[in-house]
Amino acid sequence: MKSRATCPLDCPDACSLLLTLEGGRLTRVEGDPRHPITQGFACAKTYRYPERVRERLLYPLRRVGRKGEGRFERVSWEEALEEIAERLRLILDAYGGEAVLPYHYAGTMGLIENQHPLAFFRAIGASELEETICSAAGSAAWEMTYGPRLGPDPEEVPNARYILLWGINSLTTHSHLTPFLKEARRQGAKVVHLDPYANHTSRFAHEHLKLRPGTDAALAYALAHVLFREGLVDWEYLREAATGVEDFQREAEAWPPERAEALTGVPKETIERLAREMGEAKRVFLRVGYGMTRHPGGGNALRAVILLPALLGAWRYPGCGALLSTSGAFALNKRFLGGRHLLEGDRPHKGYFRPNPRVRRINMNQLASALTRLMPPIRALFVFNSNPLVVAPNTAGVKEGLLREDLFTVVLEQVQTETALYADYLLPATFFYEHPDLYTSYGHYYLSWNEPLAEPQGEARPNTWVFRELAQRLGLEEPTLYWTAEEVARSLLATDHPYLEGLTLERLRAEGFVKLKVPRPFLPFQKGPVRFSPPPEVIPTEALPGYPLILLTPPAHRFLNTTYGNLRALVEAEGGEPRLLIHPQDARERGITDGMLVYIHSPQGRVVRKAQVTEAPMPGTVVLEGTWWEKWAPDGKGINHLTAETLTDLGGGSTFHSTPVEVEPLRLA
Ligand SMILES: Nc1nc2c(c(=O)[nH]1)N[C@H]1C(S)=C(S)[C@@H](COP(=O)(O)OP(=O)(O)OC[C@H]3O[C@@H](n4cnc5c(=O)[nH]c(N)nc54)[C@H](O)[C@@H]3O)O[C@H]1N2
Ligand SMILES: Nc1nc2c(c(=O)[nH]1)N[C@H]1C(S)=C(S)[C@@H](COP(=O)(O)OP(=O)(O)OC[C@H]3O[C@@H](n4cnc5c(=O)[nH]c(N)nc54)[C@H](O)[C@@H]3O)O[C@H]1N2
Ligand SMILES: [Mo]
C-alpha cells in the first residue's frame, strides 16, 4: 500500500510523495499525481530516498575517540539524556545561558521539527542563532521593495508571454516549475536565462545571457534605462502602485547600455533588444533565485532586478510579476512556535533557568568566529537539521572550533555526517514519515500535514522529543516546551487571515495538502505597494590582487545541499568527484588542461580539484557545483575551505558565489 507524505527537504517544491513502506521500512518513493504542483513526478534525487534511509543512525552514541575521529560507543537514551542535562546544568550555572548555542537550519522544513526545538533554547536564555545562511539577503531586499514575500501563482505562469529566469538554475532547484514554463513556452512565451554559467536551465531557455557575477544591478538599470527612453514603462501602473520612481529613473539615466556592457559583459545591443522584447511583451514572469544575492551587494542587486516587472506593470496580469518566494502567503500564527514569545520583553518567569529577551545574537554565517574568537565563549553547541562542517563558510575555522576540548557538542542527525564526527553525543533523528509535521512551501501555495506512517526504526526520536526530555531534566516549566505536535499545529493555525480561512488540522489530516485561499487569479501587487526608493546601489563583486577569478558554488542537480551527498549512486551520477569548471581561455593562460588536478586558492584557504575545461562559465568565472561531502574531494577538503564569513549589504546573508580565487596546476614534486 502507498501512503502520502510531503517531502521535507529544503526546496521550493515541497512535493507530495507516495511512499511504499514494507514492515515500517521505506522501499519506494514516487511523485503524487493528485498534487497540482508535484504532478506525479519526483526529482532525480528523491527517488533515492530509501537508500538514504539505509545509511541511517539507529542508536544514541557517545564519543570514545578523539574529536573528528568518529569513534563512538552505543549508550541508552537514559544515559545520554542524563549526561547531557548534567553537562548543561554545570555550564548554565557557571556561565549562564549565552554559553549555549543551537546551530540548525533546514534539514527538514517541517515547521514543528524545524522551529519548535528553539523553545528549549529560548527558555534557558541561550545565544540566539540568526538564520541567515540562505535567504536572508533576498528576504530583506524583497521586504524593502514589496513587503510580504508573495509572487505569481506558478499554476498561472502559462499566461506569461516573456519569462526571465534570473540568477536561478530552476530546472535543478525548482524542478516542479518546469511543466508550467513548458506550457507557457508552448503558448508562445520566450524564455531567457541570465546566469554567469550555462547549466540545465540555460539549455531549456531560448536564450542564455552570461553576465559577470555580482553585476546584476547594473544590468537591471541599463534595461530600465532603455525602457524609460523608449516609452515602454507603464506609467499608469506606477502612478497608482509605486513610490520613488523619479529617484530610480535618475539612477537609470546614468546607466546607458554601453556603460553596463563594460561592467556586466553583456553586449549593449543585447541589452537594448532584451529591453524592447520585455517592454513589448508586458506580460513578464521573472523567476529570481538566490544566486545573485550571495554577493556583497546581493540585496541591492535583487532589489534592482525585481523592480523591472513593476516598471512594465506586469503585476496586473495573471502569472506575471516577480517570484522569489511564496512564503509570505502562509500567514500562520507563529507567536508560540519555538517559544518566540519568550523573546518578547520582560515577562515574569518561574523556575531557575530563564529566558533572556536581550540575549546575544550570532549570525550563522560566522560560526567559525563564534566558536574560535567570541567572548565570552560558546561552551555547548547543539547541532540539528544542519551539517555546518560542510555548509558554513570558512571550514578551517569551523573545524578549529569543533576540535576545542572545552566545547561540549551534541549532534542530532539522521546519518553520520562529517559534522557528526565531532560530536560528544550523536543522537539518532527520525525521518519525515515517522513524525507528524506541518509544511509550508516557498514555491507554491499549498499547506500540508504529515501524519506518522511508521514507528521510528531502532531508537530514532524526533528533535522535539529530545528537547522535551532535556527540558524535564532541567526542571523547565514553560508550558509550550511540552506541547505535542498537534498542539503546536493548532496554535499555528489559530489565525483569522483570509488565506487560511477554513484551514483546520482536521481538514489537513483528511486531505494531506490544501491550497491556501489566495485569490484567483493571484495578483498580489496589482495595486502595489512598490518602493523604488532608495534607489538600489550598484555594488559589483570584486576580484582581488592575486585572485583574479570569481568562484561560484551553486547547487548540484542530484544533491540537496549535503543531503544525498553520501549516496554512491548519486555521487557517481554527479561525476564521482567535485570538478572545477573553467573556461578554455582561463585554462590556457594557466597551462591547465582538461582532467588535470589543480589548486584553487582563495584568501581563506586552498583546495585541490580536478579541472573540467568547458565553455559553460564565462571567462573570469569558475564554477564548482554542489557542496560535496569532504570525503569525495581529492584532498578531503570541502569547498567552504575557500569561502569567507563576509556578509551581504542587506540582511546579514551569505556570500557563497563571490569568492576571489586563483587556480594553478598541481605540480607533483
Ligand atoms: N537539486 C537541488 N535543488 C535545490 C538545492 C540543491 O542543493 N540541489 N538547494 C535548495 C536550496 S537550499 C536553495 S536556497 C535553492 C537555491 O536555488 P537557486 O536559487 O537556483 O541557487 P543559487 O545558489 O541561489 O544559484 C542560482 C544560480 O545563480 C547563479 N549566480 C551566481 N552568482 C550570480 C550573479 O551574481 N548573478 C546572477 N544573475 N546569477 C548568479 C549561479 O550560477 C546559479 O546557476 O535551491 C534549492 N533546491
Ligand atoms: N559553498 C556553498 N555553501 C553553501 C551553499 C552554496 O550554494 N555554496 N548553499 C547554502 C544554502 S542555500 C543552504 S540552505 C545551506 C544548507 O545547509 P543545511 O541546512 O545544513 O543543509 P544540509 O547540508 O542538507 O544538512 C541538513 C542535515 O539535516 C539532517 N536532517 C534532516 N532532517 C532532520 C531531522 O528531522 N532532524 C535532525 N536532527 N536532522 C535532520 C540531514 O540528515 C542533513 O545532514 O548550505 C549553504 N552552504
Ligand atoms: Mo538554501
Coordinates of C-alpha atoms in Angstrom, one line a residue, residues 83-369:
E83 CA 24.7 13.2 31.0
I84 CA 23.8 15.9 28.5
A85 CA 21.4 17.5 31.1
E86 CA 24.2 17.3 33.7
R87 CA 26.8 19.0 31.5
L88 CA 24.3 21.7 30.5
R89 CA 23.4 22.3 34.2
L90 CA 27.1 22.9 35.0
I91 CA 27.5 25.2 32.1
L92 CA 24.4 27.2 32.8
D93 CA 25.3 27.5 36.5
A94 CA 28.8 28.6 35.8
Y95 CA 28.4 30.8 32.7
G96 CA 24.7 31.4 32.0
G97 CA 22.6 30.7 29.0
E98 CA 24.6 32.6 26.5
A99 CA 27.3 30.0 26.7
V100 CA 24.9 27.6 24.8
L101 CA 24.4 27.9 21.0
P102 CA 21.9 25.9 18.9
Y103 CA 23.0 25.5 15.3
H104 CA 20.2 24.5 13.0
Y105 CA 18.9 25.1 9.5
A106 CA 16.6 23.3 7.1
G107 CA 17.4 19.6 7.0
T108 CA 13.7 19.3 7.5
M109 CA 11.3 22.1 6.5
G110 CA 8.6 20.8 8.8
L111 CA 7.7 23.8 11.0
I112 CA 7.5 21.7 14.1
E113 CA 10.7 19.8 13.9
N114 CA 12.5 22.7 12.3
Q115 CA 11.4 25.5 14.7
H116 CA 9.9 24.1 17.9
P117 CA 13.2 22.8 19.4
L118 CA 14.1 26.5 19.8
A119 CA 11.6 26.9 22.6
F120 CA 14.1 24.9 24.8
F121 CA 16.9 27.2 23.9
R122 CA 14.9 30.4 24.4
A123 CA 13.7 29.1 27.8
I124 CA 17.3 28.8 29.1
G125 CA 18.4 32.1 27.6
A126 CA 20.8 30.5 25.0
S127 CA 22.5 32.6 22.4
E128 CA 20.1 33.2 19.5
L129 CA 21.2 31.9 16.1
E130 CA 20.3 34.3 13.2
E131 CA 19.1 32.1 10.3
T132 CA 21.0 33.8 7.6
I133 CA 22.8 31.2 5.5
C134 CA 20.4 31.1 2.6
S135 CA 17.6 33.6 2.1
A136 CA 18.4 36.5 4.4
A137 CA 19.6 39.0 1.8
G138 CA 16.8 38.1 -0.6
S139 CA 14.2 38.4 2.1
A140 CA 15.4 41.7 3.3
A141 CA 15.6 43.1 -0.3
W142 CA 12.1 41.8 -1.1
E143 CA 10.6 43.2 2.1
M144 CA 12.2 46.6 1.5
T145 CA 10.7 46.7 -2.0
Y146 CA 7.3 44.9 -1.8
G147 CA 6.7 43.9 1.8
P148 CA 5.4 40.3 2.1
R149 CA 7.1 37.6 0.1
L150 CA 4.3 36.9 -2.4
G151 CA 4.5 36.2 -6.1
P152 CA 2.6 34.9 -9.0
D153 CA 0.9 31.6 -8.6
P154 CA 3.0 29.0 -10.5
E155 CA -0.2 27.5 -11.8
E156 CA -0.9 30.7 -13.6
V157 CA 2.5 31.1 -15.2
P158 CA 1.3 29.7 -18.5
N159 CA -0.3 33.1 -19.0
A160 CA 3.1 34.8 -19.2
R161 CA 4.5 35.8 -22.6
Y162 CA 8.0 36.5 -21.6
I163 CA 9.9 34.6 -19.0
L164 CA 13.2 35.6 -17.3
L165 CA 15.0 33.0 -15.2
W166 CA 17.4 35.3 -13.5
G167 CA 20.1 34.0 -11.1
I168 CA 18.4 30.7 -10.7
N169 CA 19.0 27.2 -12.1
S170 CA 15.3 26.4 -11.9
L171 CA 15.4 23.1 -13.8
T172 CA 17.7 21.8 -11.0
T173 CA 16.5 23.8 -7.9
H174 CA 12.8 24.3 -8.6
S175 CA 12.1 21.5 -11.0
H176 CA 8.3 21.4 -10.5
L177 CA 8.1 24.8 -12.0
T178 CA 9.2 23.3 -15.3
P179 CA 5.8 22.0 -16.5
F180 CA 4.4 25.5 -16.2
L181 CA 7.3 27.0 -18.0
K182 CA 6.9 24.4 -20.8
E183 CA 3.2 25.2 -21.1
A184 CA 4.0 29.0 -21.3
R185 CA 6.6 28.2 -23.9
R186 CA 4.2 26.1 -25.9
Q187 CA 1.8 29.1 -25.9
G188 CA 4.5 31.3 -27.3
A189 CA 6.4 32.7 -24.4
K190 CA 10.1 33.4 -24.8
V191 CA 12.4 32.1 -22.1
V192 CA 15.6 33.9 -21.2
H193 CA 18.2 32.7 -18.7
L194 CA 20.6 35.1 -17.0
D195 CA 23.4 33.4 -15.3
P196 CA 27.2 33.5 -15.4
Y197 CA 27.4 29.9 -16.4
A198 CA 25.5 27.5 -18.7
N199 CA 23.6 24.8 -16.9
H200 CA 20.4 22.7 -17.3
T201 CA 18.3 25.9 -17.3
S202 CA 20.3 27.6 -20.0
R203 CA 19.8 24.6 -22.2
F204 CA 16.0 24.8 -21.7
A205 CA 15.8 28.6 -22.4
H206 CA 15.6 30.1 -25.8
E207 CA 18.4 32.4 -24.9
H208 CA 21.1 32.5 -22.3
L209 CA 22.8 35.7 -21.3
K210 CA 26.1 35.4 -19.4
L211 CA 26.8 38.2 -17.1
R212 CA 29.7 38.8 -14.7
P213 CA 28.8 37.7 -11.2
G214 CA 27.7 40.5 -8.9
T215 CA 26.8 42.9 -11.7
D216 CA 23.0 42.4 -11.9
A217 CA 22.1 45.8 -10.6
A218 CA 24.0 47.5 -13.5
L219 CA 22.2 45.2 -16.0
A220 CA 18.8 46.0 -14.4
Y221 CA 19.5 49.7 -14.5
A222 CA 20.5 49.5 -18.2
L223 CA 17.4 47.6 -19.1
A224 CA 15.3 50.2 -17.2
H225 CA 17.3 53.0 -19.0
V226 CA 16.1 51.7 -22.4
L227 CA 12.5 51.1 -21.1
F228 CA 12.3 54.7 -19.9
R229 CA 14.0 56.1 -23.0
E230 CA 11.7 54.2 -25.4
G231 CA 8.5 54.9 -23.6
L232 CA 8.0 51.2 -22.6
V233 CA 7.2 52.0 -19.0
D234 CA 3.7 51.6 -17.6
W235 CA 3.2 55.0 -16.1
E236 CA -0.4 54.4 -15.2
Y237 CA 0.6 51.4 -13.0
L238 CA 3.5 53.3 -11.5
R239 CA 1.4 56.3 -10.6
E240 CA -1.1 54.1 -8.8
A241 CA 1.2 51.5 -7.3
A242 CA 4.7 52.8 -6.8
T243 CA 6.7 55.4 -4.9
G244 CA 10.1 56.8 -5.5
V245 CA 10.2 56.2 -9.3
E246 CA 11.8 59.5 -10.0
D247 CA 14.9 58.7 -7.9
F248 CA 15.2 55.4 -9.6
Q249 CA 14.8 56.9 -13.1
R250 CA 17.6 59.3 -12.3
E251 CA 19.9 56.4 -11.4
A252 CA 18.8 54.5 -14.5
E253 CA 19.7 57.5 -16.7
A254 CA 23.3 57.1 -15.5
W255 CA 23.4 53.6 -16.9
P256 CA 23.3 53.6 -20.7
P257 CA 23.8 50.1 -22.2
E258 CA 27.4 50.8 -23.1
R259 CA 28.3 51.6 -19.5
A260 CA 26.6 48.4 -18.4
E261 CA 28.3 46.4 -21.1
A262 CA 31.7 47.3 -19.7
L263 CA 30.8 46.1 -16.2
T264 CA 28.4 43.1 -16.9
G265 CA 30.0 41.7 -20.1
V266 CA 26.5 41.7 -21.8
P267 CA 26.7 43.4 -25.2
K268 CA 24.8 46.7 -25.5
E269 CA 22.9 45.5 -28.5
T270 CA 21.6 42.5 -26.5
I271 CA 20.6 44.8 -23.6
E272 CA 18.6 47.0 -26.0
R273 CA 16.9 44.1 -27.6
L274 CA 16.1 42.4 -24.4
A275 CA 14.5 45.6 -23.0
R276 CA 12.4 46.1 -26.1
E277 CA 11.2 42.5 -26.1
M278 CA 10.2 42.7 -22.4
G279 CA 8.7 46.1 -22.9
E280 CA 6.6 44.9 -25.7
A281 CA 5.6 41.7 -24.1
K282 CA 4.5 43.4 -20.8
R283 CA 3.2 40.0 -19.5
V284 CA 6.6 39.2 -18.0
F285 CA 7.2 36.5 -15.4
L286 CA 10.5 36.9 -13.6
R287 CA 11.7 34.0 -11.6
V288 CA 14.6 35.2 -9.5
G289 CA 16.7 32.8 -7.4
Y290 CA 19.1 33.5 -4.6
G291 CA 22.1 33.2 -6.8
M292 CA 22.6 37.0 -7.3
T293 CA 22.0 37.6 -3.6
R294 CA 25.0 35.5 -2.5
H295 CA 27.4 38.5 -3.1
P296 CA 28.5 41.5 -1.0
G297 CA 26.0 43.7 -3.0
G298 CA 23.4 40.9 -3.3
G299 CA 20.5 42.7 -1.5
N300 CA 20.7 45.7 -3.7
A301 CA 21.2 43.6 -6.8
L302 CA 18.0 41.7 -6.1
R303 CA 16.1 44.9 -5.5
A304 CA 17.2 46.4 -8.8
V305 CA 16.1 43.2 -10.7
I306 CA 12.7 42.7 -9.1
L307 CA 11.7 46.3 -9.8
L308 CA 11.8 45.6 -13.6
P309 CA 8.4 43.8 -13.8
A310 CA 6.9 46.8 -11.8
L311 CA 8.2 49.2 -14.5
L312 CA 6.3 47.2 -17.1
G313 CA 3.1 47.0 -15.0
A314 CA 3.5 43.2 -15.2
W315 CA 1.8 42.7 -11.8
R316 CA -1.5 43.5 -13.5
Y317 CA -1.5 40.2 -15.4
P318 CA -2.1 36.6 -14.1
G319 CA 1.1 34.6 -13.7
C320 CA 3.2 37.8 -14.2
G321 CA 5.4 39.8 -11.9
A322 CA 8.4 38.6 -9.9
L323 CA 8.7 35.4 -7.9
L324 CA 11.4 35.0 -5.2
S325 CA 9.3 33.1 -2.7
T326 CA 5.7 32.4 -1.9
S327 CA 6.3 32.0 1.9
G328 CA 4.6 35.3 2.8
A329 CA 1.2 33.7 2.0
F330 CA 1.4 31.2 4.8
A331 CA 0.2 33.7 7.4
L332 CA 0.3 31.3 10.3
N333 CA 0.3 32.4 13.9
K334 CA 3.9 31.8 14.8
R335 CA 3.9 33.6 18.2
F336 CA 4.4 30.4 20.2
L337 CA 6.3 28.4 17.6
G338 CA 9.7 27.7 19.0
G339 CA 8.8 29.9 22.1
R340 CA 9.1 33.1 20.2
H341 CA 7.1 34.8 22.8
L342 CA 10.0 34.2 25.2
L343 CA 12.0 36.8 23.3
E344 CA 9.3 39.4 23.8
G345 CA 10.3 41.8 26.6
D346 CA 10.4 41.1 30.2
R347 CA 7.8 38.7 31.5
P348 CA 7.7 37.0 34.8
H349 CA 9.1 33.5 34.8
K350 CA 9.0 30.7 37.2
G351 CA 12.0 28.5 37.6
Y352 CA 15.7 28.7 37.9
F353 CA 16.9 29.0 34.2
R354 CA 15.4 32.0 32.5
P355 CA 14.7 33.3 29.0
N356 CA 16.6 36.5 28.1
P357 CA 15.0 38.8 25.6
R358 CA 18.2 40.8 25.1
V359 CA 20.3 37.7 24.5
R360 CA 23.3 38.0 22.2
R361 CA 22.6 37.0 18.6
I362 CA 25.1 35.1 16.4
N363 CA 25.0 35.2 12.6
M364 CA 25.1 31.6 11.4
N365 CA 27.5 32.5 8.6
Q366 CA 30.0 33.4 11.3
L367 CA 30.0 30.1 13.1
A368 CA 33.8 29.8 12.7
S369 CA 34.4 33.1 14.5

